Coordinates of C-alpha atoms and ligand atoms in Angstrom, one line a residue:
M61 CA 43.7 8.3 0.8
F62 CA 44.8 5.7 3.3
P63 CA 46.4 6.1 5.8
I64 CA 45.0 9.6 6.2
H65 CA 41.4 8.5 5.4
R66 CA 40.0 5.8 7.6
P67 CA 36.2 5.5 7.1
R68 CA 36.1 3.0 10.0
R69 CA 36.6 5.9 12.4
L70 CA 33.0 6.8 12.0
R71 CA 31.9 3.2 12.6
K72 CA 33.7 2.8 15.8
N73 CA 30.7 2.6 18.1
E74 CA 26.9 2.9 18.0
T75 CA 26.9 6.5 19.2
I76 CA 29.0 7.8 16.3
R77 CA 27.2 5.5 13.9
K78 CA 23.9 6.9 14.9
M79 CA 25.2 10.5 14.7
V80 CA 26.2 10.1 11.0
R81 CA 23.4 7.8 10.0
E82 CA 21.9 9.0 6.7
T83 CA 18.5 7.4 6.8
S84 CA 16.1 6.9 9.6
V85 CA 12.9 5.0 9.6
S86 CA 10.0 6.2 11.7
P87 CA 6.5 5.0 12.4
D88 CA 5.4 8.4 11.1
N89 CA 6.2 7.1 7.6
F90 CA 4.1 3.9 7.9
I91 CA 0.7 3.1 6.4
Y92 CA -0.7 -0.2 7.7
P93 CA -2.9 -2.3 5.4
L94 CA -6.1 -3.8 6.9
F95 CA -8.5 -6.3 5.3
V96 CA -12.1 -5.8 6.2
T97 CA -14.6 -8.6 5.7
F98 CA -18.3 -9.0 6.4
G99 CA -19.9 -10.5 9.5
K100 CA -19.1 -10.0 13.2
D101 CA -16.4 -11.3 15.5
V102 CA -14.4 -12.5 12.5
K103 CA -10.6 -12.5 12.8
K104 CA -9.1 -15.0 10.4
E105 CA -5.4 -15.2 9.9
I106 CA -4.1 -15.2 6.4
S107 CA -2.1 -18.4 6.1
S108 CA 0.6 -17.0 3.8
M109 CA 0.8 -13.7 5.8
P110 CA 1.3 -14.6 9.5
G111 CA 0.2 -11.8 11.7
C112 CA -2.2 -10.4 9.1
F113 CA -6.0 -11.0 9.3
Q114 CA -9.3 -10.7 7.5
E115 CA -11.4 -8.9 10.1
S116 CA -15.0 -7.9 10.5
V117 CA -15.6 -4.2 11.2
D118 CA -15.7 -4.7 15.0
E119 CA -12.3 -6.4 14.9
V120 CA -10.8 -3.9 12.5
V121 CA -11.7 -1.1 14.9
K122 CA -9.8 -2.8 17.7
N123 CA -6.8 -3.3 15.3
A124 CA -7.0 0.4 14.2
K125 CA -6.9 1.5 17.9
E126 CA -3.8 -0.6 18.4
V127 CA -2.2 0.8 15.2
Y128 CA -2.8 4.3 16.5
S129 CA -1.4 3.5 19.9
L130 CA 1.8 2.4 18.3
S131 CA 2.3 5.9 16.8
I132 CA 1.4 4.7 13.3
P133 CA -0.6 7.6 11.8
S134 CA -2.5 5.8 9.0
V135 CA -4.2 2.7 7.7
I136 CA -5.2 1.6 4.2
L137 CA -8.4 -0.4 3.9
F138 CA -9.1 -3.3 1.5
G139 CA -12.6 -4.9 1.4
I140 CA -13.7 -8.5 1.1
P141 CA -17.4 -8.2 0.3
E142 CA -20.1 -10.8 0.9
H143 CA -21.3 -10.6 -2.8
K144 CA -19.2 -10.3 -5.9
D145 CA -20.7 -9.7 -9.4
E146 CA -19.6 -8.8 -12.9
I147 CA -19.4 -5.0 -12.2
G148 CA -18.3 -5.1 -8.6
S149 CA -21.4 -3.4 -7.3
S150 CA -20.5 -4.0 -3.6
A151 CA -17.6 -1.6 -4.1
Y152 CA -19.6 1.5 -3.9
G153 CA -22.7 0.7 -1.7
E154 CA -23.3 3.0 1.2
H155 CA -23.0 0.0 3.5
G156 CA -20.2 -1.9 1.9
V157 CA -17.6 -3.4 4.2
V158 CA -15.1 -0.6 3.6
Q159 CA -17.6 2.2 3.9
D160 CA -18.8 0.7 7.3
A161 CA -15.2 0.3 8.5
I162 CA -14.3 3.9 7.6
K163 CA -17.2 5.2 9.7
A164 CA -16.5 2.8 12.6
I165 CA -12.8 3.7 12.7
K166 CA -13.4 7.4 12.4
D167 CA -15.9 7.1 15.4
A168 CA -13.4 5.2 17.5
V169 CA -10.1 6.8 16.5
P170 CA -10.8 10.1 14.7
E171 CA -7.1 11.1 14.5
L172 CA -6.1 8.0 12.5
Y173 CA -5.7 8.9 8.9
V174 CA -7.9 6.6 6.8
I175 CA -6.9 5.8 3.3
T176 CA -8.9 3.4 1.1
D177 CA -7.7 1.3 -1.8
V178 CA -9.9 2.0 -4.8
C179 CA -10.1 -0.9 -7.2
M180 CA -12.6 -3.4 -8.6
C181 CA -10.8 -6.7 -8.3
E182 CA -11.9 -7.5 -4.7
Y183 CA -15.5 -6.9 -5.8
T184 CA -15.8 -8.5 -9.2
S185 CA -16.7 -12.1 -9.8
H186 CA -14.0 -12.4 -12.4
G187 CA -11.4 -10.8 -10.2
H188 CA -10.2 -8.2 -12.7
C189 CA -9.6 -4.6 -11.8
G190 CA -12.3 -3.3 -14.1
V191 CA -15.3 -4.1 -16.3
V192 CA -14.6 -7.1 -18.6
K193 CA -16.1 -7.3 -22.1
D194 CA -15.0 -9.7 -24.8
E195 CA -12.4 -10.9 -22.4
E196 CA -10.8 -7.5 -22.3
V197 CA -10.7 -5.1 -19.3
Q198 CA -12.5 -2.0 -20.5
N199 CA -10.7 1.2 -19.6
D200 CA -13.2 4.0 -19.9
P201 CA -16.3 2.2 -18.5
T202 CA -14.2 1.3 -15.5
L203 CA -13.5 5.0 -14.7
E204 CA -17.1 5.6 -13.9
L205 CA -17.2 2.7 -11.3
L206 CA -13.9 3.8 -9.8
S207 CA -15.2 7.3 -9.4
K208 CA -18.3 6.1 -7.7
E209 CA -16.3 3.9 -5.4
A210 CA -14.0 6.8 -4.5
V211 CA -16.9 9.1 -3.8
S212 CA -18.6 6.5 -1.6
H213 CA -15.4 6.3 0.5
A214 CA -15.2 10.0 0.8
K215 CA -18.9 10.2 1.9
A216 CA -18.1 7.6 4.6
G217 CA -15.3 9.8 5.9
A218 CA -12.1 8.6 4.3
D219 CA -9.2 11.1 4.3
M220 CA -7.5 9.9 1.1
V221 CA -8.3 7.5 -1.7
A222 CA -5.7 5.3 -3.4
P223 CA -6.6 4.0 -6.9
S224 CA -4.7 0.8 -7.6
D225 CA -6.4 -0.4 -10.8
M226 CA -4.0 1.1 -13.4
M227 CA -6.7 2.2 -15.8
D228 CA -5.6 5.2 -17.9
G229 CA -7.1 8.5 -16.8
R230 CA -8.5 7.3 -13.5
V231 CA -6.8 9.9 -11.3
R232 CA -8.5 12.7 -13.4
A233 CA -11.8 10.9 -13.3
I234 CA -11.7 10.5 -9.6
R235 CA -10.5 14.0 -8.9
L236 CA -13.4 15.5 -11.0
A237 CA -15.9 13.2 -9.3
L238 CA -14.7 14.1 -5.8
D239 CA -14.7 17.8 -6.6
E240 CA -18.2 17.7 -8.1
E241 CA -19.5 16.1 -4.9
G242 CA -17.8 18.7 -2.7
F243 CA -14.8 16.6 -1.6
Q244 CA -12.1 19.0 -2.8
E245 CA -10.1 18.4 0.4
I246 CA -9.9 14.6 0.0
S247 CA -6.4 13.6 -1.3
I248 CA -5.5 11.1 -3.9
M249 CA -2.5 8.8 -3.6
S250 CA -2.2 7.0 -6.9
Y251 CA -0.6 3.6 -7.4
A252 CA 1.2 5.3 -10.3
A253 CA 3.9 2.8 -11.2
K254 CA 2.3 -0.5 -10.3
Y255 CA 3.9 -3.5 -11.9
A256 CA 2.4 -6.8 -12.9
S257 CA 4.2 -8.6 -10.1
A258 CA 4.3 -12.2 -8.7
F259 CA 5.0 -10.6 -5.3
Y260 CA 1.2 -9.9 -5.0
G261 CA 0.5 -13.7 -4.6
P262 CA -0.3 -13.7 -0.9
F263 CA -2.4 -10.6 -1.1
R264 CA -4.7 -12.3 -3.5
E265 CA -5.3 -14.9 -0.9
A266 CA -5.9 -12.2 1.7
A267 CA -8.3 -10.2 -0.4
E268 CA -9.7 -13.1 -2.4
S269 CA -9.0 -11.1 -5.5
A270 CA -7.1 -13.4 -7.9
P271 CA -8.2 -13.0 -11.5
Q272 CA -10.3 -16.1 -12.5
S273 CA -8.8 -16.1 -15.9
G274 CA -5.8 -14.5 -17.5
D275 CA -3.6 -12.0 -15.6
R276 CA -3.2 -8.3 -15.1
R277 CA -0.5 -7.7 -17.7
S278 CA -2.7 -5.7 -20.0
Y279 CA -3.1 -2.9 -17.3
Q280 CA -0.2 -3.3 -14.8
M281 CA 3.3 -2.4 -15.9
D282 CA 5.9 -4.7 -17.3
P283 CA 8.6 -5.4 -14.6
A284 CA 11.3 -4.8 -17.2
N285 CA 10.4 -1.1 -17.7
R286 CA 12.0 1.7 -15.8
R287 CA 11.5 4.8 -18.0
E288 CA 7.9 4.0 -18.4
A289 CA 7.4 4.5 -14.7
L290 CA 8.4 8.2 -15.0
R291 CA 5.8 8.6 -17.8
E292 CA 3.0 7.0 -15.6
V293 CA 4.0 9.1 -12.7
A294 CA 4.0 12.3 -14.7
F295 CA 0.5 11.6 -16.0
D296 CA -0.8 11.0 -12.6
I297 CA 0.6 14.2 -11.2
E298 CA -0.8 16.1 -14.1
E299 CA -4.2 14.5 -13.5
G300 CA -4.2 15.6 -9.8
A301 CA -2.4 13.0 -7.7
D302 CA -1.2 14.4 -4.4
I303 CA 1.1 11.4 -3.6
I304 CA 2.4 8.9 -6.1
M305 CA 3.3 5.3 -5.3
V306 CA 5.7 2.8 -6.6
K307 CA 4.7 -0.9 -6.1
P308 CA 6.2 -3.4 -5.3
A309 CA 9.1 -1.8 -3.4
L310 CA 12.0 -4.1 -2.9
A311 CA 12.5 -5.3 -6.5
Y312 CA 11.9 -1.7 -7.7
L313 CA 14.2 0.4 -5.6
D314 CA 15.7 1.9 -8.8
V315 CA 12.2 3.0 -9.8
I316 CA 11.6 4.6 -6.4
S317 CA 14.9 6.4 -6.7
D318 CA 14.2 7.7 -10.2
V319 CA 10.8 8.9 -9.3
K320 CA 12.1 10.7 -6.2
D321 CA 14.8 12.5 -8.3
A322 CA 12.4 13.5 -11.0
F323 CA 9.4 14.8 -9.1
D324 CA 8.6 17.0 -6.2
V325 CA 5.5 15.2 -4.8
P326 CA 5.8 12.8 -1.9
V327 CA 6.7 9.3 -2.9
A328 CA 5.1 6.2 -1.3
A329 CA 6.3 2.7 -1.8
Y330 CA 4.3 -0.5 -1.2
N331 CA 6.3 -3.2 0.6
V332 CA 3.9 -5.8 -0.8
S333 CA 2.6 -9.1 0.5
G334 CA 5.1 -11.4 -1.2
E335 CA 8.0 -9.3 0.2
Y336 CA 6.5 -9.8 3.7
S337 CA 5.8 -13.5 3.3
L338 CA 9.3 -14.3 2.1
V339 CA 10.8 -12.8 5.2
K340 CA 8.2 -14.5 7.5
A341 CA 8.8 -17.9 5.9
A342 CA 12.6 -17.7 6.0
G343 CA 12.3 -16.4 9.6
R344 CA 10.2 -19.3 10.6
L345 CA 12.7 -21.7 9.1
G346 CA 15.4 -20.0 11.1
W347 CA 17.2 -19.1 7.9
V348 CA 17.4 -15.4 8.5
D349 CA 17.1 -13.1 11.4
E350 CA 13.6 -11.9 10.7
E351 CA 13.8 -8.7 12.8
R352 CA 17.0 -7.5 11.3
V353 CA 16.0 -8.3 7.8
M354 CA 12.7 -6.4 8.3
M355 CA 14.5 -3.3 9.5
E356 CA 17.1 -3.5 6.7
I357 CA 14.3 -3.8 4.1
L358 CA 12.4 -0.8 5.5
T359 CA 15.6 1.2 5.7
S360 CA 16.5 0.4 2.1
I361 CA 13.1 1.5 0.8
K362 CA 13.5 4.8 2.7
R363 CA 17.0 5.2 1.5
A364 CA 15.9 4.7 -2.1
G365 CA 13.7 7.7 -1.7
A366 CA 10.3 6.7 -0.3
D367 CA 8.7 9.2 2.0
L368 CA 5.9 6.8 3.0
I369 CA 6.0 3.0 3.3
L370 CA 2.9 0.9 3.1
T371 CA 3.9 -2.2 5.0
Y372 CA 2.5 -5.3 6.8
F373 CA 5.6 -4.9 9.1
A374 CA 4.4 -1.6 10.4
K375 CA 3.2 -2.8 13.8
E376 CA 6.3 -5.0 14.5
A377 CA 8.7 -2.3 13.3
A378 CA 6.9 0.4 15.3
R379 CA 7.3 -1.7 18.4
I380 CA 11.0 -1.8 17.9
L381 CA 11.3 1.8 16.9
N382 CA 9.2 3.0 19.8
K383 CA 11.4 1.3 22.4
P384 CA 13.2 3.8 24.6
R385 CA 17.0 3.6 24.3
Ligands
PBG188 C1 -5.7 -4.3 -5.9 C2 -4.4 -4.4 -5.2 C3 -3.4 -5.4 -5.2 C4 -2.5 -5.1 -4.2 C5 -2.9 -3.8 -3.7 N1 -4.1 -3.4 -4.3 C6 -3.3 -6.7 -5.9 C7 -3.2 -6.8 -7.3 O1 -3.1 -5.8 -8.0 O2 -3.4 -7.9 -7.8 C8 -1.3 -5.9 -3.8 C9 -0.8 -5.6 -2.4 C10 0.1 -6.7 -1.9 O3 0.5 -7.6 -2.6 O4 0.5 -6.5 -0.7 N2 -5.6 -4.1 -7.3

């Protein structure tokens, strides 16, 4: 007790603060999202996400090279196809935007670890994450499409697939399909505890994937639920997920912490589009110190228990973290 104990002693200067720091953020933990669109020479900034772009394959490759040069080991790809239909058939074509991007990135930067988002919403005309019948998203028929999509990504050379649709049983279906096609070594990172969140707003502009009617509450989780996240994660691990994800990150740090305590698999957290846009907007207005807020957010996600962070801040944060002292 005071005056014997004075916690301020260990805060006296940056050297000692650094020595006793409990959490460190490194570019090694980052996964950078990229939005691939059709065409050539396309690089279109997403208005609600300054610094993020829809890019054609040639431009995505340049971006991927830059990502790798910043010591960020991995990207996750999202596709914006030229054609959308009821069953999202552009999601699994051999020459879909994502499939072409995987090949081109792997040719140019083979060491970059390529993850793909596996979902139907970017490819369906109705914008839902699965097959819609009688105004309901159909679980079991969707599993087949997701499996086809995952296998097509593996065939193109992806290292890992990340199902984000929240259909029941999709990890098992995808694992079986990959194994059947000889892709036993391709990993699965499941969006296991994915909430029906308003923080995805800017992403839906970026990926042009907003549902045309209704919302995603019949498949994504209720933001009020904490214990249910453990149940979702347990199922996905049983079904064969190698890494599990909590999404969004910032409003769900308790969930990240619970999951980290309860399971032994690596935990990823998705620092989603709305979390990014809020910081960017307030930074532009001069209301917060954008750089410090960014680093504090990333640190808090790590401190809560995330091993990996999917974040639109990855390049900016890496530039700061890579600076020599
Ligand atoms: C696709 C998907 C979404 C995000 C990642 N994958 C959107 C959604 O579920 O509506 C959100 C990412 C972000 O907001 O940054 N299902």
